[in-house]
Amino acid sequence: MQDIAIIGGTGLASFPGLKIIRKEVVRTPFGEPSGPVTYGDYCGKRIIFLPRHGSRHTIPPHMVNYRANIWALRDKQVKYIIAIAAVGGIHADINPARIVIPDQIIDYTYGRQHTYFEKDLNQVKHIDFSNPYDQTLREKIIKAAHLISIDAFEGGIYGATQGPRLETAAEVNKLERDGCDIVGMTGMPEAALARELEMGYAHCAMSVNWAAGRSEELITLESIRECTEVGMEKVRMLLAKLMEIA
Ligand code: HPA
């Protein structure tokens, strides 16, 4: 698998272990990406890295310029995007620090620039989004997890919410009734934009808290941070194995 980009999420604004080769500022017709794209070597594989929230984690989910980010990656000939995403666990088996490779998405976001098709309306393409993730890429991620004995949750529905606030317990109950297993704020429109530009996209999600109302404890930034650290170590190991087999 060639021409891979990793979009880093919360906990992966910088990428320990990535040998940086160079950084490039990319201009796009849709404005500025979250930062320069970084060309690097991770475990012997050339990749491109882009931290979704900026290199100092200053861009919140509802302010990310998703169109510029995905455009910049396509401009650099990326064919596959592995999107790292911190999420809340709704399904009883998705405890904090568990990795999830979802297979479906429900979009609850609003007011985001969510398509490239808005200027030349003769060119509007109704992309097939029945299966929002690239199945080959998902299978590779799952295989990498097996090879290093990480007990990833395989499948599940990612509910994309607007943020930046976390949900109410009642909202999470509704998400669960809709079938969502995890909830995060950045999965959309990112996945759809990648499909519009014909790139393969898959999530490597990591639960960093029980979703609202799923635990007695308050969701604090401190607890999310602790969990992110534990989970990110697993994500880095998984990515290292993936680089070997992809
Ligand atoms: N809800 C939405 N987004 C999130 C959460 C959550 O509980 N945790 C991490 N990202």
PDB file of N, CA and C in Angstrom, residues 13-104:
ATOM      1  N   ALA A  13      -0.733  15.021  18.183  1.00  0.00           N
ATOM      2  CA  ALA A  13      -0.445  16.292  17.508  1.00  0.00           C
ATOM      3  C   ALA A  13       1.001  16.274  17.040  1.00  0.00           C
ATOM      4  N   SER A  14       1.859  15.652  17.836  1.00  0.00           N
ATOM      5  CA  SER A  14       3.205  15.377  17.345  1.00  0.00           C
ATOM      6  C   SER A  14       3.304  13.853  17.317  1.00  0.00           C
ATOM      7  N   PHE A  15       4.278  13.346  16.632  1.00  0.00           N
ATOM      8  CA  PHE A  15       4.291  11.917  16.347  1.00  0.00           C
ATOM      9  C   PHE A  15       5.647  11.338  16.759  1.00  0.00           C
ATOM     10  N   PRO A  16       5.778  10.930  18.023  1.00  0.00           N
ATOM     11  CA  PRO A  16       7.060  10.380  18.457  1.00  0.00           C
ATOM     12  C   PRO A  16       7.415   9.157  17.600  1.00  0.00           C
ATOM     13  N   GLY A  17       8.649   9.063  17.190  1.00  0.00           N
ATOM     14  CA  GLY A  17       9.068   7.912  16.380  1.00  0.00           C
ATOM     15  C   GLY A  17       9.067   8.231  14.897  1.00  0.00           C
ATOM     16  N   LEU A  18       8.392   9.307  14.528  1.00  0.00           N
ATOM     17  CA  LEU A  18       8.383   9.700  13.114  1.00  0.00           C
ATOM     18  C   LEU A  18       9.667  10.473  12.819  1.00  0.00           C
ATOM     19  N   LYS A  19      10.463   9.945  11.876  1.00  0.00           N
ATOM     20  CA  LYS A  19      11.671  10.677  11.477  1.00  0.00           C
ATOM     21  C   LYS A  19      11.261  11.700  10.416  1.00  0.00           C
ATOM     22  N   ILE A  20      11.347  12.973  10.805  1.00  0.00           N
ATOM     23  CA  ILE A  20      10.851  14.008   9.888  1.00  0.00           C
ATOM     24  C   ILE A  20      11.855  14.247   8.775  1.00  0.00           C
ATOM     25  N   ILE A  21      11.378  14.201   7.555  1.00  0.00           N
ATOM     26  CA  ILE A  21      12.243  14.459   6.404  1.00  0.00           C
ATOM     27  C   ILE A  21      12.126  15.933   5.995  1.00  0.00           C
ATOM     28  N   ARG A  22      10.905  16.384   5.841  1.00  0.00           N
ATOM     29  CA  ARG A  22      10.703  17.810   5.558  1.00  0.00           C
ATOM     30  C   ARG A  22       9.245  18.172   5.784  1.00  0.00           C
ATOM     31  N   LYS A  23       9.021  19.476   5.898  1.00  0.00           N
ATOM     32  CA  LYS A  23       7.647  19.953   6.048  1.00  0.00           C
ATOM     33  C   LYS A  23       7.332  20.864   4.883  1.00  0.00           C
ATOM     34  N   GLU A  24       6.097  20.828   4.450  1.00  0.00           N
ATOM     35  CA  GLU A  24       5.739  21.668   3.308  1.00  0.00           C
ATOM     36  C   GLU A  24       4.412  22.373   3.576  1.00  0.00           C
ATOM     37  N   VAL A  25       4.444  23.686   3.391  1.00  0.00           N
ATOM     38  CA  VAL A  25       3.199  24.456   3.505  1.00  0.00           C
ATOM     39  C   VAL A  25       2.443  24.278   2.193  1.00  0.00           C
ATOM     40  N   VAL A  26       1.204  23.856   2.271  1.00  0.00           N
ATOM     41  CA  VAL A  26       0.417  23.625   1.052  1.00  0.00           C
ATOM     42  C   VAL A  26      -0.719  24.644   0.996  1.00  0.00           C
ATOM     43  N   ARG A  27      -0.833  25.312  -0.142  1.00  0.00           N
ATOM     44  CA  ARG A  27      -1.951  26.242  -0.311  1.00  0.00           C
ATOM     45  C   ARG A  27      -3.073  25.500  -1.035  1.00  0.00           C
ATOM     46  N   THR A  28      -4.287  25.786  -0.657  1.00  0.00           N
ATOM     47  CA  THR A  28      -5.417  25.111  -1.305  1.00  0.00           C
ATOM     48  C   THR A  28      -6.479  26.149  -1.677  1.00  0.00           C
ATOM     49  N   PRO A  29      -7.353  25.812  -2.607  1.00  0.00           N
ATOM     50  CA  PRO A  29      -8.439  26.752  -2.953  1.00  0.00           C
ATOM     51  C   PRO A  29      -9.423  26.921  -1.800  1.00  0.00           C
ATOM     52  N   PHE A  30      -9.282  26.123  -0.760  1.00  0.00           N
ATOM     53  CA  PHE A  30     -10.235  26.156   0.352  1.00  0.00           C
ATOM     54  C   PHE A  30      -9.631  26.737   1.623  1.00  0.00           C
ATOM     55  N   GLY A  31      -8.490  27.385   1.471  1.00  0.00           N
ATOM     56  CA  GLY A  31      -7.871  28.006   2.639  1.00  0.00           C
ATOM     57  C   GLY A  31      -6.746  27.161   3.200  1.00  0.00           C
ATOM     58  N   GLU A  32      -6.419  27.456   4.438  1.00  0.00           N
ATOM     59  CA  GLU A  32      -5.220  26.844   5.025  1.00  0.00           C
ATOM     60  C   GLU A  32      -5.517  25.530   5.726  1.00  0.00           C
ATOM     61  N   PRO A  33      -4.699  24.532   5.476  1.00  0.00           N
ATOM     62  CA  PRO A  33      -4.799  23.298   6.262  1.00  0.00           C
ATOM     63  C   PRO A  33      -4.389  23.551   7.723  1.00  0.00           C
ATOM     64  N   SER A  34      -4.520  22.541   8.563  1.00  0.00           N
ATOM     65  CA  SER A  34      -4.213  22.714   9.995  1.00  0.00           C
ATOM     66  C   SER A  34      -2.743  23.007  10.250  1.00  0.00           C
ATOM     67  N   GLY A  35      -1.906  22.798   9.244  1.00  0.00           N
ATOM     68  CA  GLY A  35      -0.476  23.077   9.368  1.00  0.00           C
ATOM     69  C   GLY A  35       0.215  22.558   8.135  1.00  0.00           C
ATOM     70  N   PRO A  36       1.555  22.682   8.100  1.00  0.00           N
ATOM     71  CA  PRO A  36       2.274  22.120   6.954  1.00  0.00           C
ATOM     72  C   PRO A  36       2.145  20.594   6.953  1.00  0.00           C
ATOM     73  N   VAL A  37       2.186  19.990   5.787  1.00  0.00           N
ATOM     74  CA  VAL A  37       2.212  18.523   5.781  1.00  0.00           C
ATOM     75  C   VAL A  37       3.654  18.094   6.075  1.00  0.00           C
ATOM     76  N   THR A  38       3.778  17.066   6.871  1.00  0.00           N
ATOM     77  CA  THR A  38       5.108  16.578   7.247  1.00  0.00           C
ATOM     78  C   THR A  38       5.404  15.295   6.492  1.00  0.00           C
ATOM     79  N   TYR A  39       6.505  15.302   5.758  1.00  0.00           N
ATOM     80  CA  TYR A  39       6.966  14.065   5.126  1.00  0.00           C
ATOM     81  C   TYR A  39       7.892  13.391   6.122  1.00  0.00           C
ATOM     82  N   GLY A  40       7.674  12.118   6.353  1.00  0.00           N
ATOM     83  CA  GLY A  40       8.517  11.456   7.330  1.00  0.00           C
ATOM     84  C   GLY A  40       8.671   9.987   7.043  1.00  0.00           C
ATOM     85  N   ASP A  41       9.484   9.358   7.871  1.00  0.00           N
ATOM     86  CA  ASP A  41       9.730   7.923   7.776  1.00  0.00           C
ATOM     87  C   ASP A  41       9.276   7.330   9.102  1.00  0.00           C
ATOM     88  N   TYR A  42       8.314   6.423   9.016  1.00  0.00           N
ATOM     89  CA  TYR A  42       7.873   5.755  10.238  1.00  0.00           C
ATOM     90  C   TYR A  42       8.086   4.264  10.073  1.00  0.00           C
ATOM     91  N   CYS A  43       9.008   3.748  10.858  1.00  0.00           N
ATOM     92  CA  CYS A  43       9.325   2.314  10.817  1.00  0.00           C
ATOM     93  C   CYS A  43       9.650   1.863   9.396  1.00  0.00           C
ATOM     94  N   GLY A  44      10.409   2.683   8.690  1.00  0.00           N
ATOM     95  CA  GLY A  44      10.894   2.283   7.364  1.00  0.00           C
ATOM     96  C   GLY A  44       9.933   2.623   6.238  1.00  0.00           C
ATOM     97  N   LYS A  45       8.814   3.211   6.543  1.00  0.00           N
ATOM     98  CA  LYS A  45       7.854   3.540   5.489  1.00  0.00           C
ATOM     99  C   LYS A  45       7.720   5.051   5.358  1.00  0.00           C
ATOM    100  N   ARG A  46       7.760   5.525   4.121  1.00  0.00           N
ATOM    101  CA  ARG A  46       7.552   6.956   3.870  1.00  0.00           C
ATOM    102  C   ARG A  46       6.080   7.278   4.027  1.00  0.00           C
ATOM    103  N   ILE A  47       5.791   8.226   4.855  1.00  0.00           N
ATOM    104  CA  ILE A  47       4.392   8.622   5.026  1.00  0.00           C
ATOM    105  C   ILE A  47       4.284  10.148   5.080  1.00  0.00           C
ATOM    106  N   ILE A  48       3.058  10.604   5.020  1.00  0.00           N
ATOM    107  CA  ILE A  48       2.774  12.026   5.259  1.00  0.00           C
ATOM    108  C   ILE A  48       1.961  12.112   6.542  1.00  0.00           C
ATOM    109  N   PHE A  49       2.274  13.086   7.355  1.00  0.00           N
ATOM    110  CA  PHE A  49       1.565  13.254   8.623  1.00  0.00           C
ATOM    111  C   PHE A  49       0.953  14.645   8.686  1.00  0.00           C
ATOM    112  N   LEU A  50      -0.280  14.709   9.135  1.00  0.00           N
ATOM    113  CA  LEU A  50      -0.937  16.015   9.316  1.00  0.00           C
ATOM    114  C   LEU A  50      -1.745  15.998  10.614  1.00  0.00           C
ATOM    115  N   PRO A  51      -1.350  16.808  11.593  1.00  0.00           N
ATOM    116  CA  PRO A  51      -2.138  16.844  12.832  1.00  0.00           C
ATOM    117  C   PRO A  51      -3.403  17.691  12.649  1.00  0.00           C
ATOM    118  N   ARG A  52      -4.531  17.056  12.804  1.00  0.00           N
ATOM    119  CA  ARG A  52      -5.826  17.692  12.513  1.00  0.00           C
ATOM    120  C   ARG A  52      -6.063  18.975  13.322  1.00  0.00           C
ATOM    121  N   HIS A  53      -5.595  18.956  14.560  1.00  0.00           N
ATOM    122  CA  HIS A  53      -5.848  20.105  15.436  1.00  0.00           C
ATOM    123  C   HIS A  53      -4.676  21.087  15.479  1.00  0.00           C
ATOM    124  N   GLY A  54      -3.760  20.964  14.516  1.00  0.00           N
ATOM    125  CA  GLY A  54      -2.582  21.835  14.495  1.00  0.00           C
ATOM    126  C   GLY A  54      -1.480  21.242  15.366  1.00  0.00           C
ATOM    127  N   SER A  55      -0.247  21.727  15.138  1.00  0.00           N
ATOM    128  CA  SER A  55       0.887  21.089  15.829  1.00  0.00           C
ATOM    129  C   SER A  55       0.883  21.401  17.325  1.00  0.00           C
ATOM    130  N   ARG A  56       0.152  22.460  17.726  1.00  0.00           N
ATOM    131  CA  ARG A  56       0.077  22.746  19.165  1.00  0.00           C
ATOM    132  C   ARG A  56      -1.328  22.489  19.709  1.00  0.00           C
ATOM    133  N   HIS A  57      -2.085  21.754  18.948  1.00  0.00           N
ATOM    134  CA  HIS A  57      -3.440  21.364  19.342  1.00  0.00           C
ATOM    135  C   HIS A  57      -4.303  22.575  19.715  1.00  0.00           C
ATOM    136  N   THR A  58      -4.369  23.514  18.765  1.00  0.00           N
ATOM    137  CA  THR A  58      -5.103  24.754  19.053  1.00  0.00           C
ATOM    138  C   THR A  58      -6.376  24.890  18.212  1.00  0.00           C
ATOM    139  N   ILE A  59      -6.627  23.918  17.334  1.00  0.00           N
ATOM    140  CA  ILE A  59      -7.808  24.048  16.463  1.00  0.00           C
ATOM    141  C   ILE A  59      -8.874  23.051  16.926  1.00  0.00           C
ATOM    142  N   PRO A  60      -9.981  23.553  17.484  1.00  0.00           N
ATOM    143  CA  PRO A  60     -10.998  22.623  17.986  1.00  0.00           C
ATOM    144  C   PRO A  60     -11.768  21.956  16.831  1.00  0.00           C
ATOM    145  N   PRO A  61     -12.474  20.879  17.117  1.00  0.00           N
ATOM    146  CA  PRO A  61     -13.119  20.087  16.050  1.00  0.00           C
ATOM    147  C   PRO A  61     -13.998  20.891  15.102  1.00  0.00           C
ATOM    148  N   HIS A  62     -14.771  21.850  15.640  1.00  0.00           N
ATOM    149  CA  HIS A  62     -15.699  22.589  14.773  1.00  0.00           C
ATOM    150  C   HIS A  62     -14.991  23.676  13.972  1.00  0.00           C
ATOM    151  N   MET A  63     -13.694  23.920  14.250  1.00  0.00           N
ATOM    152  CA  MET A  63     -12.953  24.958  13.526  1.00  0.00           C
ATOM    153  C   MET A  63     -11.928  24.368  12.555  1.00  0.00           C
ATOM    154  N   VAL A  64     -11.811  23.058  12.519  1.00  0.00           N
ATOM    155  CA  VAL A  64     -10.837  22.438  11.606  1.00  0.00           C
ATOM    156  C   VAL A  64     -11.265  22.727  10.169  1.00  0.00           C
ATOM    157  N   ASN A  65     -10.316  23.089   9.328  1.00  0.00           N
ATOM    158  CA  ASN A  65     -10.624  23.276   7.911  1.00  0.00           C
ATOM    159  C   ASN A  65     -10.460  21.914   7.220  1.00  0.00           C
ATOM    160  N   TYR A  66     -11.506  21.113   7.328  1.00  0.00           N
ATOM    161  CA  TYR A  66     -11.443  19.740   6.811  1.00  0.00           C
ATOM    162  C   TYR A  66     -11.190  19.730   5.308  1.00  0.00           C
ATOM    163  N   ARG A  67     -11.822  20.664   4.604  1.00  0.00           N
ATOM    164  CA  ARG A  67     -11.647  20.665   3.142  1.00  0.00           C
ATOM    165  C   ARG A  67     -10.197  20.944   2.764  1.00  0.00           C
ATOM    166  N   ALA A  68      -9.586  21.914   3.449  1.00  0.00           N
ATOM    167  CA  ALA A  68      -8.189  22.234   3.122  1.00  0.00           C
ATOM    168  C   ALA A  68      -7.280  21.052   3.475  1.00  0.00           C
ATOM    169  N   ASN A  69      -7.532  20.416   4.604  1.00  0.00           N
ATOM    170  CA  ASN A  69      -6.682  19.289   5.012  1.00  0.00           C
ATOM    171  C   ASN A  69      -6.711  18.157   3.986  1.00  0.00           C
ATOM    172  N   ILE A  70      -7.921  17.775   3.601  1.00  0.00           N
ATOM    173  CA  ILE A  70      -8.037  16.626   2.681  1.00  0.00           C
ATOM    174  C   ILE A  70      -7.513  17.013   1.295  1.00  0.00           C
ATOM    175  N   TRP A  71      -7.789  18.240   0.902  1.00  0.00           N
ATOM    176  CA  TRP A  71      -7.292  18.719  -0.406  1.00  0.00           C
ATOM    177  C   TRP A  71      -5.760  18.690  -0.427  1.00  0.00           C
ATOM    178  N   ALA A  72      -5.157  19.165   0.664  1.00  0.00           N
ATOM    179  CA  ALA A  72      -3.686  19.214   0.729  1.00  0.00           C
ATOM    180  C   ALA A  72      -3.101  17.803   0.597  1.00  0.00           C
ATOM    181  N   LEU A  73      -3.744  16.846   1.217  1.00  0.00           N
ATOM    182  CA  LEU A  73      -3.219  15.473   1.138  1.00  0.00           C
ATOM    183  C   LEU A  73      -3.361  14.922  -0.283  1.00  0.00           C
ATOM    184  N   ARG A  74      -4.493  15.205  -0.897  1.00  0.00           N
ATOM    185  CA  ARG A  74      -4.679  14.735  -2.274  1.00  0.00           C
ATOM    186  C   ARG A  74      -3.665  15.414  -3.203  1.00  0.00           C
ATOM    187  N   ASP A  75      -3.424  16.694  -2.951  1.00  0.00           N
ATOM    188  CA  ASP A  75      -2.455  17.449  -3.735  1.00  0.00           C
ATOM    189  C   ASP A  75      -1.073  16.787  -3.673  1.00  0.00           C
ATOM    190  N   LYS A  76      -0.799  16.121  -2.577  1.00  0.00           N
ATOM    191  CA  LYS A  76       0.502  15.446  -2.402  1.00  0.00           C
ATOM    192  C   LYS A  76       0.414  13.970  -2.800  1.00  0.00           C
ATOM    193  N   GLN A  77      -0.574  13.637  -3.573  1.00  0.00           N
ATOM    194  CA  GLN A  77      -0.751  12.298  -4.148  1.00  0.00           C
ATOM    195  C   GLN A  77      -1.049  11.190  -3.117  1.00  0.00           C
ATOM    196  N   VAL A  78      -1.577  11.589  -1.989  1.00  0.00           N
ATOM    197  CA  VAL A  78      -1.956  10.569  -1.006  1.00  0.00           C
ATOM    198  C   VAL A  78      -3.106   9.737  -1.557  1.00  0.00           C
ATOM    199  N   LYS A  79      -3.029   8.412  -1.325  1.00  0.00           N
ATOM    200  CA  LYS A  79      -4.128   7.546  -1.791  1.00  0.00           C
ATOM    201  C   LYS A  79      -4.925   6.971  -0.625  1.00  0.00           C
ATOM    202  N   TYR A  80      -4.257   6.821   0.515  1.00  0.00           N
ATOM    203  CA  TYR A  80      -4.932   6.231   1.678  1.00  0.00           C
ATOM    204  C   TYR A  80      -4.715   7.104   2.906  1.00  0.00           C
ATOM    205  N   ILE A  81      -5.792   7.310   3.653  1.00  0.00           N
ATOM    206  CA  ILE A  81      -5.702   8.114   4.879  1.00  0.00           C
ATOM    207  C   ILE A  81      -6.093   7.257   6.073  1.00  0.00           C
ATOM    208  N   ILE A  82      -5.185   7.198   7.041  1.00  0.00           N
ATOM    209  CA  ILE A  82      -5.511   6.561   8.321  1.00  0.00           C
ATOM    210  C   ILE A  82      -5.783   7.709   9.287  1.00  0.00           C
ATOM    211  N   ALA A  83      -7.018   7.796   9.736  1.00  0.00           N
ATOM    212  CA  ALA A  83      -7.416   8.926  10.578  1.00  0.00           C
ATOM    213  C   ALA A  83      -7.487   8.470  12.031  1.00  0.00           C
ATOM    214  N   ILE A  84      -6.645   9.064  12.845  1.00  0.00           N
ATOM    215  CA  ILE A  84      -6.657   8.727  14.269  1.00  0.00           C
ATOM    216  C   ILE A  84      -7.691   9.637  14.940  1.00  0.00           C
ATOM    217  N   ALA A  85      -8.507   9.065  15.798  1.00  0.00           N
ATOM    218  CA  ALA A  85      -9.581   9.868  16.392  1.00  0.00           C
ATOM    219  C   ALA A  85      -9.859   9.428  17.820  1.00  0.00           C
ATOM    220  N   ALA A  86      -9.881  10.395  18.719  1.00  0.00           N
ATOM    221  CA  ALA A  86     -10.282  10.107  20.097  1.00  0.00           C
ATOM    222  C   ALA A  86     -11.807  10.132  20.153  1.00  0.00           C
ATOM    223  N   VAL A  87     -12.383   9.171  20.840  1.00  0.00           N
ATOM    224  CA  VAL A  87     -13.847   9.081  20.901  1.00  0.00           C
ATOM    225  C   VAL A  87     -14.301   8.726  22.313  1.00  0.00           C
ATOM    226  N   GLY A  88     -15.595   8.882  22.538  1.00  0.00           N
ATOM    227  CA  GLY A  88     -16.207   8.387  23.763  1.00  0.00           C
ATOM    228  C   GLY A  88     -16.831   7.025  23.467  1.00  0.00           C
ATOM    229  N   GLY A  89     -16.766   6.129  24.414  1.00  0.00           N
ATOM    230  CA  GLY A  89     -17.319   4.780  24.219  1.00  0.00           C
ATOM    231  C   GLY A  89     -18.779   4.737  24.644  1.00  0.00           C
ATOM    232  N   ILE A  90     -19.642   4.285  23.749  1.00  0.00           N
ATOM    233  CA  ILE A  90     -21.066   4.105  24.080  1.00  0.00           C
ATOM    234  C   ILE A  90     -21.347   2.618  24.329  1.00  0.00           C
ATOM    235  N   HIS A  91     -20.890   1.767  23.427  1.00  0.00           N
ATOM    236  CA  HIS A  91     -21.063   0.311  23.569  1.00  0.00           C
ATOM    237  C   HIS A  91     -20.387  -0.156  24.862  1.00  0.00           C
ATOM    238  N   ALA A  92     -21.055  -1.061  25.567  1.00  0.00           N
ATOM    239  CA  ALA A  92     -20.551  -1.492  26.883  1.00  0.00           C
ATOM    240  C   ALA A  92     -19.158  -2.112  26.806  1.00  0.00           C
ATOM    241  N   ASP A  93     -18.776  -2.633  25.641  1.00  0.00           N
ATOM    242  CA  ASP A  93     -17.451  -3.264  25.526  1.00  0.00           C
ATOM    243  C   ASP A  93     -16.359  -2.274  25.122  1.00  0.00           C
ATOM    244  N   ILE A  94     -16.750  -1.031  24.864  1.00  0.00           N
ATOM    245  CA  ILE A  94     -15.724  -0.078  24.406  1.00  0.00           C
ATOM    246  C   ILE A  94     -15.301   0.794  25.585  1.00  0.00           C
ATOM    247  N   ASN A  95     -14.503   0.213  26.421  1.00  0.00           N
ATOM    248  CA  ASN A  95     -14.030   0.900  27.625  1.00  0.00           C
ATOM    249  C   ASN A  95     -12.900   1.867  27.246  1.00  0.00           C
ATOM    250  N   PRO A  96     -12.618   2.824  28.136  1.00  0.00           N
ATOM    251  CA  PRO A  96     -11.534   3.766  27.843  1.00  0.00           C
ATOM    252  C   PRO A  96     -10.225   3.036  27.511  1.00  0.00           C
ATOM    253  N   ALA A  97      -9.533   3.587  26.532  1.00  0.00           N
ATOM    254  CA  ALA A  97      -8.247   3.080  26.007  1.00  0.00           C
ATOM    255  C   ALA A  97      -8.417   1.916  25.029  1.00  0.00           C
ATOM    256  N   ARG A  98      -9.661   1.516  24.736  1.00  0.00           N
ATOM    257  CA  ARG A  98      -9.835   0.465  23.733  1.00  0.00           C
ATOM    258  C   ARG A  98      -9.814   1.073  22.328  1.00  0.00           C
ATOM    259  N   ILE A  99      -9.191   0.349  21.422  1.00  0.00           N
ATOM    260  CA  ILE A  99      -9.118   0.808  20.025  1.00  0.00           C
ATOM    261  C   ILE A  99     -10.319   0.259  19.253  1.00  0.00           C
ATOM    262  N   VAL A 100     -10.843   1.065  18.367  1.00  0.00           N
ATOM    263  CA  VAL A 100     -12.027   0.683  17.592  1.00  0.00           C
ATOM    264  C   VAL A 100     -11.767   0.971  16.116  1.00  0.00           C
ATOM    265  N   ILE A 101     -12.112   0.004  15.275  1.00  0.00           N
ATOM    266  CA  ILE A 101     -12.005   0.215  13.824  1.00  0.00           C
ATOM    267  C   ILE A 101     -13.440   0.191  13.283  1.00  0.00           C
ATOM    268  N   PRO A 102     -14.131   1.328  13.322  1.00  0.00           N
ATOM    269  CA  PRO A 102     -15.555   1.324  12.976  1.00  0.00           C
ATOM    270  C   PRO A 102     -15.791   0.999  11.504  1.00  0.00           C
ATOM    271  N   ASP A 103     -17.037   0.584  11.212  1.00  0.00           N
ATOM    272  CA  ASP A 103     -17.352   0.311   9.803  1.00  0.00           C
ATOM    273  C   ASP A 103     -18.505   1.162   9.269  1.00  0.00           C
ATOM    274  N   GLN A 104     -19.067   2.008  10.129  1.00  0.00           N
ATOM    275  CA  GLN A 104     -20.145   2.889   9.658  1.00  0.00           C
ATOM    276  C   GLN A 104     -20.091   4.222  10.384  1.00  0.00           C
TER     277      GLN A 104
END
